[in-house]
């Protein structure tokens, strides 16, 4: 393993690899190399989300290694100062504020917890920080600001709602409802699904909401299934979904689920009765590039895609991390780091300095994403960085997507992945285009 990667890993994982005893101070992360360009990161490196956080951190460290091998930021090394959210909103907020006010990072990646990203938006704005949001459940960035800059990389809730509605219509379903977590992301998925399904000619039945820490969901399940909907959308986190599906399966109730994007997660399959969700369909971000896809059925919105780009990243990641595979979100976290580096290198070439203003960096990255610009792949960052240093604008073809950002900084996705479940395995089906009649 190369020295540059060890530096990044030590910074990201010091707290989780060498946890301190309750009466001892936590281990101090290494100081950044001299003259480094520093990114801040908050991930769940301990607690219930530690496995996810470690995987995402590995993706970010791999990106740092690749950027530095391609010359860094005009010879300056890229470095990540990582802090641990401890899988806790309260402790995570404290660590985010430390990154902003003690470490004084100008460029922030994460957190995974979308409520934390929402809470610190005023601080990002007042400090004019650049905030990269790779997480699937990250808050919307549909706002105009004079200070601070946000980029959101994953598909929008409206894209997922459109795809879920198309699945229901394709299956000749006449009525739908939802059993949805009250958290903003899941509530938005539910709302978008209902709106899109109604626009496509379907009928909406009463839905049910819940909080994800309830001791039992028996009443909520019964209420959601009582109107006998053709499909019920289940949108929550994997732990709550596992409890709901287990109670539902044990009760022998009828009903068929559509599964929200957060539920493509191995912990869900590990905690539900075997076969209980076999044949139920869900959606999640597609990792096929737009250029890898061709339309199949325009009426149903399905496309045929290859996955060579994603497979190449999985191979790179697994080769670096002893055969461990990247989670789908890891592709976006890798891309988040590379996008920041590309924007900084291009700014240095065209203005003579790297931007400390988040608002300025966001504008640069939106400019680079123009479809009129030459494409640059994550697979050849050395060539990409050389061209950027010459002042040539390049749009990024990343590990997760070919990025094009709207005026607010939201990545534009044209399709999402449909999947089903077979035993203990997620099975990919044809991706679905996310253009719905309401104008998405």
Tab-separated table of C-alpha atoms in Angstrom:
chain	number	residue	atom	x	y	z
A	1	UNK	CA	0.000	0.000	0.000
A	2	UNK	CA	1.411	3.392	-0.965
A	3	UNK	CA	2.374	6.035	1.597
A	4	UNK	CA	-0.111	8.598	0.273
A	5	UNK	CA	-2.982	6.193	0.821
A	6	UNK	CA	-1.816	5.421	4.353
A	7	UNK	CA	-1.879	9.114	5.196
A	8	UNK	CA	-5.454	9.420	3.985
A	9	UNK	CA	-6.573	6.300	5.825
A	10	UNK	CA	-4.944	7.315	9.069
A	11	UNK	CA	-6.711	10.643	8.931
A	12	UNK	CA	-10.073	9.089	8.128
A	13	UNK	CA	-9.997	6.080	10.393
A	14	UNK	CA	-7.893	6.914	13.433
A	15	UNK	CA	-10.939	7.082	15.687
A	16	UNK	CA	-12.475	3.826	14.486
A	17	UNK	CA	-9.337	1.703	14.221
A	18	UNK	CA	-7.961	2.623	17.636
A	19	UNK	CA	-10.911	3.547	19.824
A	20	UNK	CA	-9.971	5.180	23.094
A	21	UNK	CA	-11.163	3.899	26.456
A	22	UNK	CA	-13.940	5.982	28.027
A	23	UNK	CA	-11.482	7.731	30.344
A	24	UNK	CA	-8.802	8.321	27.706
A	25	UNK	CA	-8.561	10.995	24.985
A	26	UNK	CA	-9.189	9.898	21.431
A	27	UNK	CA	-6.163	9.317	19.225
A	28	UNK	CA	-5.145	12.431	17.313
A	29	UNK	CA	-5.205	12.170	13.533
A	30	UNK	CA	-1.975	12.962	11.668
A	31	UNK	CA	-1.338	16.553	10.668
A	32	UNK	CA	-1.838	17.317	6.960
A	33	UNK	CA	1.336	17.341	4.853
A	34	UNK	CA	2.942	20.744	4.419
A	35	UNK	CA	1.171	22.887	1.814
A	36	UNK	CA	-1.663	20.353	1.461
A	37	UNK	CA	-5.082	21.289	0.123
A	38	UNK	CA	-7.410	20.025	2.841
A	39	UNK	CA	-10.900	18.604	2.496
A	40	UNK	CA	-13.081	17.951	5.528
A	41	UNK	CA	-15.178	14.809	5.876
A	42	UNK	CA	-17.713	13.493	8.373
A	43	UNK	CA	-18.599	9.795	8.233
A	44	UNK	CA	-20.083	7.271	10.687
A	45	UNK	CA	-16.841	5.512	11.608
A	46	UNK	CA	-18.205	3.991	14.811
A	47	UNK	CA	-21.638	2.932	16.006
A	48	UNK	CA	-24.386	1.381	13.914
A	49	UNK	CA	-23.200	2.904	10.621
A	50	UNK	CA	-19.522	2.036	10.976
A	51	UNK	CA	-19.412	-0.538	8.163
A	52	UNK	CA	-20.935	1.947	5.730
A	53	UNK	CA	-18.672	4.783	6.905
A	54	UNK	CA	-15.520	2.722	6.542
A	55	UNK	CA	-16.453	1.727	2.994
A	56	UNK	CA	-17.180	5.317	1.976
A	57	UNK	CA	-13.949	6.455	3.601
A	58	UNK	CA	-12.018	3.903	1.587
A	59	UNK	CA	-13.541	5.322	-1.599
A	60	UNK	CA	-12.492	8.850	-0.625
A	61	UNK	CA	-8.976	7.693	0.220
A	62	UNK	CA	-8.717	5.958	-3.143
A	63	UNK	CA	-9.736	9.207	-4.828
A	64	UNK	CA	-7.065	11.122	-2.891
A	65	UNK	CA	-4.450	8.587	-3.962
A	66	UNK	CA	-5.486	8.879	-7.623
A	67	UNK	CA	-5.550	12.686	-7.558
A	68	UNK	CA	-2.141	12.908	-5.903
A	69	UNK	CA	-0.684	10.378	-8.341
A	70	UNK	CA	-1.939	12.684	-11.109
A	71	UNK	CA	0.015	15.627	-9.692
A	72	UNK	CA	-2.300	16.854	-6.948
A	73	UNK	CA	-3.424	20.468	-7.002
A	74	UNK	CA	-0.546	21.883	-9.068
A	75	UNK	CA	1.945	19.892	-7.032
A	76	UNK	CA	0.194	20.393	-3.702
A	77	UNK	CA	-1.076	17.146	-2.145
A	78	UNK	CA	-4.774	16.651	-1.518
A	79	UNK	CA	-5.500	15.570	2.063
A	80	UNK	CA	-8.654	14.655	3.991
A	81	UNK	CA	-9.238	15.606	7.610
A	82	UNK	CA	-11.877	13.116	8.707
A	83	UNK	CA	-14.099	13.183	11.758
A	84	UNK	CA	-16.453	10.556	13.148
A	85	UNK	CA	-20.179	11.208	13.480
A	86	UNK	CA	-20.381	8.154	15.797
A	87	UNK	CA	-23.627	7.339	13.923
A	88	UNK	CA	-25.264	10.012	16.081
A	89	UNK	CA	-26.930	13.234	14.955
A	90	UNK	CA	-26.003	15.066	18.165
A	91	UNK	CA	-22.349	14.003	18.216
A	92	UNK	CA	-22.143	14.340	14.447
A	93	UNK	CA	-23.231	17.972	14.596
A	94	UNK	CA	-20.498	18.710	17.131
A	95	UNK	CA	-17.911	17.145	14.825
A	96	UNK	CA	-19.207	19.060	11.796
A	97	UNK	CA	-18.876	22.336	13.678
A	98	UNK	CA	-15.327	21.332	14.664
A	99	UNK	CA	-14.503	20.805	11.003
A	100	UNK	CA	-15.907	24.216	10.078
A	101	UNK	CA	-14.739	26.369	12.979
A	102	UNK	CA	-11.687	24.581	14.461
A	103	UNK	CA	-10.200	22.864	11.403
A	104	UNK	CA	-11.554	25.715	9.221
A	105	UNK	CA	-11.980	23.532	6.155
A	106	UNK	CA	-13.061	25.357	3.008
A	107	UNK	CA	-14.289	22.190	1.266
A	108	UNK	CA	-16.579	19.695	3.012
A	109	UNK	CA	-17.707	16.218	1.878
A	110	UNK	CA	-20.687	14.535	3.528
A	111	UNK	CA	-22.196	13.809	5.979
A	112	UNK	CA	-24.276	10.719	5.275
A	113	UNK	CA	-26.899	11.876	7.797
A	114	UNK	CA	-29.051	14.250	5.752
A	115	UNK	CA	-30.511	16.010	8.802
A	116	UNK	CA	-26.978	17.100	9.729
A	117	UNK	CA	-26.390	18.495	6.247
A	118	UNK	CA	-29.601	20.476	6.581
A	119	UNK	CA	-28.729	21.782	10.053
A	120	UNK	CA	-25.357	23.204	9.059
A	121	UNK	CA	-26.586	24.932	5.876
A	122	UNK	CA	-26.577	28.352	7.648
A	123	UNK	CA	-22.962	27.804	8.730
A	124	UNK	CA	-21.918	26.770	5.215
A	125	UNK	CA	-23.584	29.907	3.902
A	126	UNK	CA	-22.084	32.320	6.439
A	127	UNK	CA	-18.569	30.877	6.075
A	128	UNK	CA	-18.884	30.583	2.266
A	129	UNK	CA	-17.783	26.934	2.395
A	130	UNK	CA	-18.128	24.499	-0.501
A	131	UNK	CA	-20.293	21.514	0.485
A	132	UNK	CA	-20.209	18.324	-1.596
A	133	UNK	CA	-23.245	16.069	-0.961
A	134	UNK	CA	-22.663	12.552	-2.351
A	135	UNK	CA	-25.243	10.869	-0.095
A	136	UNK	CA	-28.407	9.427	-1.571
A	137	UNK	CA	-30.593	11.030	1.120
A	138	UNK	CA	-28.843	14.419	1.009
A	139	UNK	CA	-31.209	17.401	1.152
A	140	UNK	CA	-32.338	19.235	-1.952
A	141	UNK	CA	-30.128	22.062	-3.235
A	142	UNK	CA	-32.894	23.862	-5.147
A	143	UNK	CA	-32.077	27.312	-3.797
A	144	UNK	CA	-30.159	30.355	-4.963
A	145	UNK	CA	-27.450	31.621	-2.614
A	146	UNK	CA	-24.936	34.455	-2.738
A	147	UNK	CA	-22.558	32.643	-0.361
A	148	UNK	CA	-21.705	28.997	0.097
A	149	UNK	CA	-21.885	26.375	-2.622
A	150	UNK	CA	-23.573	22.978	-2.763
A	151	UNK	CA	-23.400	20.101	-5.236
A	152	UNK	CA	-25.732	17.109	-4.881
A	153	UNK	CA	-24.616	13.980	-6.758
A	154	UNK	CA	-27.335	11.312	-6.310
A	155	UNK	CA	-30.693	11.174	-8.138
A	156	UNK	CA	-33.506	13.380	-6.837
A	157	UNK	CA	-36.577	12.142	-4.983
A	158	UNK	CA	-38.657	13.167	-8.004
A	159	UNK	CA	-36.591	10.820	-10.198
A	160	UNK	CA	-37.255	7.916	-7.842
A	161	UNK	CA	-40.937	8.824	-7.535
A	162	UNK	CA	-41.285	8.829	-11.310
A	163	UNK	CA	-39.622	5.422	-11.659
A	164	UNK	CA	-41.752	3.864	-8.915
A	165	UNK	CA	-44.916	5.227	-10.544
A	166	UNK	CA	-43.875	3.783	-13.909
A	167	UNK	CA	-43.370	0.348	-12.337
A	168	UNK	CA	-46.883	0.436	-10.878
A	169	UNK	CA	-48.436	1.542	-14.182
A	170	UNK	CA	-46.487	-1.104	-16.103
A	171	UNK	CA	-47.933	-3.755	-13.790
A	172	UNK	CA	-51.490	-2.472	-14.455
A	173	UNK	CA	-51.858	-1.392	-10.839
A	174	UNK	CA	-54.904	0.833	-10.324
A	175	UNK	CA	-54.386	1.955	-6.698
A	176	UNK	CA	-51.355	2.671	-4.511
A	177	UNK	CA	-50.472	4.104	-1.114
A	178	UNK	CA	-47.395	4.212	1.089
A	179	UNK	CA	-46.056	3.285	4.496
A	180	UNK	CA	-43.349	5.903	4.886
A	181	UNK	CA	-40.921	7.180	7.497
A	182	UNK	CA	-41.612	10.771	8.559
A	183	UNK	CA	-38.002	11.792	7.851
A	184	UNK	CA	-37.853	14.393	5.090
A	185	UNK	CA	-36.196	12.164	2.504
A	186	UNK	CA	-38.665	9.285	2.842
A	187	UNK	CA	-41.658	11.608	3.073
A	188	UNK	CA	-40.503	13.285	-0.144
A	189	UNK	CA	-40.098	9.930	-1.932
A	190	UNK	CA	-43.665	9.049	-0.923
A	191	UNK	CA	-45.071	12.401	-2.018
A	192	UNK	CA	-43.321	12.288	-5.399
A	193	UNK	CA	-44.498	8.715	-6.007
A	194	UNK	CA	-48.114	9.649	-5.304
A	195	UNK	CA	-47.952	12.761	-7.463
A	196	UNK	CA	-46.392	10.911	-10.408
A	197	UNK	CA	-48.761	7.947	-10.153
A	198	UNK	CA	-51.810	10.226	-10.124
A	199	UNK	CA	-50.449	12.130	-13.137
A	200	UNK	CA	-50.099	8.805	-14.975
A	201	UNK	CA	-53.775	8.025	-14.369
A	202	UNK	CA	-53.663	6.001	-11.137
A	203	UNK	CA	-55.724	6.412	-7.967
A	204	UNK	CA	-54.212	7.266	-4.584
A	205	UNK	CA	-55.411	5.597	-1.381
A	206	UNK	CA	-54.764	6.864	2.175
A	207	UNK	CA	-51.152	6.445	3.260
A	208	UNK	CA	-49.592	5.908	6.693
A	209	UNK	CA	-46.514	7.520	8.271
A	210	UNK	CA	-44.359	6.424	11.212
A	211	UNK	CA	-41.133	7.145	13.066
A	212	UNK	CA	-38.298	4.679	12.645
A	213	UNK	CA	-37.738	4.020	16.364
A	214	UNK	CA	-41.170	2.640	17.269
A	215	UNK	CA	-41.274	-0.646	19.264
A	216	UNK	CA	-43.848	-2.206	16.929
A	217	UNK	CA	-45.449	-1.344	13.609
A	218	UNK	CA	-48.464	-3.657	13.776
A	219	UNK	CA	-51.066	-0.881	13.703
A	220	UNK	CA	-49.330	1.034	10.925
A	221	UNK	CA	-49.044	-2.084	8.752
A	222	UNK	CA	-52.706	-2.933	9.247
A	223	UNK	CA	-53.788	0.633	8.462
A	224	UNK	CA	-51.665	0.791	5.292
A	225	UNK	CA	-52.957	-2.528	3.945
A	226	UNK	CA	-56.602	-2.108	5.009
A	227	UNK	CA	-57.692	-0.269	1.803
A	228	UNK	CA	-56.336	-3.233	-0.206
A	229	UNK	CA	-53.973	-1.171	-2.425
A	230	UNK	CA	-52.481	-2.729	-5.528
A	231	UNK	CA	-49.031	-1.693	-4.278
A	232	UNK	CA	-47.750	-0.091	-1.074
A	233	UNK	CA	-44.502	1.849	-1.152
A	234	UNK	CA	-42.273	1.109	1.846
A	235	UNK	CA	-39.798	3.959	2.306
A	236	UNK	CA	-37.594	4.033	5.392
A	237	UNK	CA	-34.136	2.919	6.554
A	238	UNK	CA	-33.146	-0.781	6.425
A	239	UNK	CA	-33.456	-1.397	10.186
A	240	UNK	CA	-37.036	-0.126	10.416
A	241	UNK	CA	-37.938	-1.853	7.152
A	242	UNK	CA	-36.634	-5.170	8.485
A	243	UNK	CA	-38.841	-4.854	11.566
A	244	UNK	CA	-41.877	-3.945	9.435
A	245	UNK	CA	-41.353	-6.754	6.932
A	246	UNK	CA	-40.830	-9.291	9.743
A	247	UNK	CA	-44.071	-8.274	11.484
A	248	UNK	CA	-45.903	-8.246	8.156
A	249	UNK	CA	-44.623	-11.707	7.185
A	250	UNK	CA	-45.451	-13.153	10.610
A	251	UNK	CA	-48.997	-11.769	10.435
A	252	UNK	CA	-49.714	-13.416	7.107
A	253	UNK	CA	-51.241	-10.183	5.805
A	254	UNK	CA	-51.674	-9.670	2.094
A	255	UNK	CA	-50.294	-6.777	0.116
A	256	UNK	CA	-47.339	-6.239	-2.182
A	257	UNK	CA	-44.535	-3.776	-1.545
A	258	UNK	CA	-42.633	-1.369	-3.705
A	259	UNK	CA	-39.297	-0.692	-2.006
A	260	UNK	CA	-37.706	2.737	-1.647
A	261	UNK	CA	-34.107	3.457	-2.700
A	262	UNK	CA	-32.633	3.206	0.815
A	263	UNK	CA	-33.671	-0.451	1.005
A	264	UNK	CA	-31.131	-1.826	-1.421
A	265	UNK	CA	-28.951	-2.786	1.516
A	266	UNK	CA	-27.609	-6.177	2.588
A	267	UNK	CA	-28.609	-5.647	6.261
A	268	UNK	CA	-32.269	-5.668	5.175
A	269	UNK	CA	-31.995	-9.112	3.585
A	270	UNK	CA	-30.042	-10.437	6.562
A	271	UNK	CA	-32.770	-9.466	9.040
A	272	UNK	CA	-36.020	-10.518	7.335
A	273	UNK	CA	-37.617	-13.985	7.055
A	274	UNK	CA	-36.107	-15.890	4.149
A	275	UNK	CA	-38.017	-15.314	0.921
A	276	UNK	CA	-40.461	-12.810	2.419
A	277	UNK	CA	-39.648	-10.118	-0.160
A	278	UNK	CA	-38.942	-12.378	-3.122
A	279	UNK	CA	-40.375	-10.845	-6.295
A	280	UNK	CA	-41.010	-7.402	-4.778
A	281	UNK	CA	-39.508	-4.533	-6.762
A	282	UNK	CA	-37.519	-1.468	-5.775
A	283	UNK	CA	-35.386	1.316	-7.211
A	284	UNK	CA	-31.957	2.777	-6.449
A	285	UNK	CA	-29.345	4.884	-8.272
A	286	UNK	CA	-28.075	3.392	-11.517
A	287	UNK	CA	-24.300	3.089	-11.824
A	288	UNK	CA	-24.380	2.737	-15.611
A	289	UNK	CA	-23.268	5.787	-17.551
A	290	UNK	CA	-25.768	7.493	-19.822
A	291	UNK	CA	-23.521	6.638	-22.785
A	292	UNK	CA	-23.740	2.951	-21.802
A	293	UNK	CA	-27.535	2.874	-22.202
A	294	UNK	CA	-29.946	2.610	-25.128
A	295	UNK	CA	-33.781	2.857	-25.046
A	296	UNK	CA	-35.660	-0.465	-25.173
A	297	UNK	CA	-39.313	0.359	-24.576
A	298	UNK	CA	-40.167	4.045	-24.766
A	299	UNK	CA	-43.725	3.468	-23.533
A	300	UNK	CA	-42.503	1.826	-20.338
A	301	UNK	CA	-39.358	3.941	-20.129
A	302	UNK	CA	-36.970	0.995	-19.887
A	303	UNK	CA	-33.404	1.107	-21.197
A	304	UNK	CA	-30.735	-1.487	-21.860
A	305	UNK	CA	-27.423	-0.687	-20.171
A	306	UNK	CA	-23.989	-2.172	-19.858
A	307	UNK	CA	-21.993	-1.672	-16.665
A	308	UNK	CA	-18.388	-1.650	-17.815
A	309	UNK	CA	-17.562	1.638	-16.094
A	310	UNK	CA	-18.948	0.524	-12.721
A	311	UNK	CA	-17.224	-2.859	-13.073
A	312	UNK	CA	-13.889	-1.129	-13.664
A	313	UNK	CA	-14.301	0.914	-10.475
A	314	UNK	CA	-15.298	-2.165	-8.486
A	315	UNK	CA	-12.152	-3.885	-9.726
A	316	UNK	CA	-9.964	-0.901	-8.742
A	317	UNK	CA	-11.576	-0.611	-5.329
A	318	UNK	CA	-11.452	-4.335	-4.576
A	319	UNK	CA	-7.837	-4.567	-5.688
A	320	UNK	CA	-6.886	-1.828	-3.230
A	321	UNK	CA	-8.996	-3.084	-0.325
A	322	UNK	CA	-8.275	-6.820	-0.157
A	323	UNK	CA	-11.230	-7.908	-2.251
A	324	UNK	CA	-13.848	-5.795	-0.483
A	325	UNK	CA	-16.467	-4.427	-2.871
A	326	UNK	CA	-17.566	-0.780	-2.844
A	327	UNK	CA	-21.124	-0.027	-1.812
A	328	UNK	CA	-23.072	1.868	-4.485
A	329	UNK	CA	-22.726	5.080	-2.455
A	330	UNK	CA	-18.934	4.679	-2.492
A	331	UNK	CA	-18.911	5.425	-6.238
A	332	UNK	CA	-20.467	8.830	-5.516
A	333	UNK	CA	-18.072	9.587	-2.632
A	334	UNK	CA	-15.098	8.843	-4.870
A	335	UNK	CA	-16.528	11.165	-7.497
A	336	UNK	CA	-17.165	13.915	-4.947
A	337	UNK	CA	-13.473	14.125	-4.076
A	338	UNK	CA	-12.343	14.012	-7.711
A	339	UNK	CA	-14.816	16.725	-8.746
A	340	UNK	CA	-13.486	19.084	-6.079
A	341	UNK	CA	-9.912	18.428	-7.214
A	342	UNK	CA	-10.813	19.071	-10.856
A	343	UNK	CA	-12.489	22.359	-9.983
A	344	UNK	CA	-9.500	23.515	-7.938
A	345	UNK	CA	-6.977	22.616	-10.655
A	346	UNK	CA	-9.012	24.372	-13.366
A	347	UNK	CA	-9.459	27.465	-11.190
A	348	UNK	CA	-5.709	27.602	-10.547
A	349	UNK	CA	-5.040	27.414	-14.285
A	350	UNK	CA	-7.547	30.076	-15.283
A	351	UNK	CA	-7.317	32.535	-12.394
A	352	UNK	CA	-3.943	31.879	-10.786
A	353	UNK	CA	-5.365	30.724	-7.456
A	354	UNK	CA	-7.633	28.072	-5.980
A	355	UNK	CA	-10.975	29.427	-4.772
A	356	UNK	CA	-11.576	29.709	-1.046
A	357	UNK	CA	-15.176	30.684	-1.794
A	358	UNK	CA	-17.667	27.825	-1.909
A	359	UNK	CA	-19.947	29.894	-4.102
A	360	UNK	CA	-17.148	30.407	-6.632
A	361	UNK	CA	-16.125	26.725	-6.692
A	362	UNK	CA	-19.711	25.620	-7.248
A	363	UNK	CA	-19.988	27.946	-10.253
A	364	UNK	CA	-16.740	26.535	-11.679
A	365	UNK	CA	-17.921	22.930	-11.317
A	366	UNK	CA	-21.246	23.730	-12.970
A	367	UNK	CA	-19.324	25.353	-15.837
A	368	UNK	CA	-17.085	22.298	-16.218
A	369	UNK	CA	-20.096	19.960	-16.379
A	370	UNK	CA	-21.407	21.541	-19.576
A	371	UNK	CA	-22.157	18.880	-22.225
A	372	UNK	CA	-20.248	21.056	-24.705
A	373	UNK	CA	-16.977	20.310	-22.896
A	374	UNK	CA	-14.682	17.400	-23.683
A	375	UNK	CA	-15.240	14.333	-21.482
A	376	UNK	CA	-12.631	13.243	-18.931
A	377	UNK	CA	-12.815	9.820	-17.283
A	378	UNK	CA	-11.872	8.889	-13.738
A	379	UNK	CA	-9.856	6.072	-15.343
A	380	UNK	CA	-7.285	8.538	-16.733
A	381	UNK	CA	-6.983	11.353	-14.219
A	382	UNK	CA	-3.394	12.083	-15.208
A	383	UNK	CA	-4.476	13.147	-18.705
A	384	UNK	CA	-7.492	15.002	-17.310
A	385	UNK	CA	-5.416	16.974	-14.808
A	386	UNK	CA	-2.839	17.848	-17.469
A	387	UNK	CA	-5.551	19.324	-19.680
A	388	UNK	CA	-7.175	21.170	-16.800
A	389	UNK	CA	-3.793	22.707	-15.892
A	390	UNK	CA	-3.662	23.968	-19.474
A	391	UNK	CA	-6.993	25.722	-18.916
A	392	UNK	CA	-9.043	23.264	-20.986
A	393	UNK	CA	-12.538	22.785	-19.473
A	394	UNK	CA	-13.509	19.132	-19.023
A	395	UNK	CA	-16.738	17.484	-17.931
A	396	UNK	CA	-16.284	14.575	-15.553
A	397	UNK	CA	-17.242	11.003	-16.399
A	398	UNK	CA	-17.064	9.472	-12.961
A	399	UNK	CA	-17.315	6.137	-11.221
A	400	UNK	CA	-21.066	6.649	-10.727
A	401	UNK	CA	-22.276	8.970	-13.494
A	402	UNK	CA	-21.566	11.439	-16.275
A	403	UNK	CA	-22.182	14.650	-14.361
A	404	UNK	CA	-24.218	17.593	-15.558
A	405	UNK	CA	-25.434	20.040	-12.900
A	406	UNK	CA	-28.433	22.335	-12.986
A	407	UNK	CA	-28.294	25.998	-11.963
A	408	UNK	CA	-28.614	25.030	-8.292
A	409	UNK	CA	-25.915	22.346	-8.314
A	410	UNK	CA	-28.098	19.208	-8.513
A	411	UNK	CA	-26.823	16.395	-10.736
A	412	UNK	CA	-29.184	15.532	-13.577
A	413	UNK	CA	-29.970	11.802	-13.796
A	414	UNK	CA	-31.871	10.324	-16.719
A	415	UNK	CA	-32.634	6.861	-15.346
A	416	UNK	CA	-32.494	4.838	-12.130
A	417	UNK	CA	-31.982	1.146	-11.454
A	418	UNK	CA	-34.941	-1.212	-10.983
A	419	UNK	CA	-34.286	-4.394	-9.026
A	420	UNK	CA	-36.026	-7.295	-7.357
A	421	UNK	CA	-35.120	-9.752	-4.603
A	422	UNK	CA	-34.402	-13.448	-4.924
A	423	UNK	CA	-33.624	-15.060	-1.578
A	424	UNK	CA	-30.617	-13.285	-0.131
A	425	UNK	CA	-29.707	-11.475	-3.358
A	426	UNK	CA	-30.659	-8.235	-5.112
A	427	UNK	CA	-31.209	-8.863	-8.820
A	428	UNK	CA	-30.866	-5.982	-11.269
A	429	UNK	CA	-33.586	-5.481	-13.871
A	430	UNK	CA	-33.634	-2.990	-16.740
A	431	UNK	CA	-33.046	0.627	-15.644
A	432	UNK	CA	-36.003	3.001	-15.969
A	433	UNK	CA	-35.975	6.433	-17.586
A	434	UNK	CA	-37.177	9.171	-15.202
A	435	UNK	CA	-39.040	11.443	-17.592
A	436	UNK	CA	-42.654	11.621	-16.397
A	437	UNK	CA	-45.676	13.467	-17.762
A	438	UNK	CA	-45.366	16.187	-15.133
A	439	UNK	CA	-42.215	17.436	-16.853
A	440	UNK	CA	-39.386	15.788	-14.917
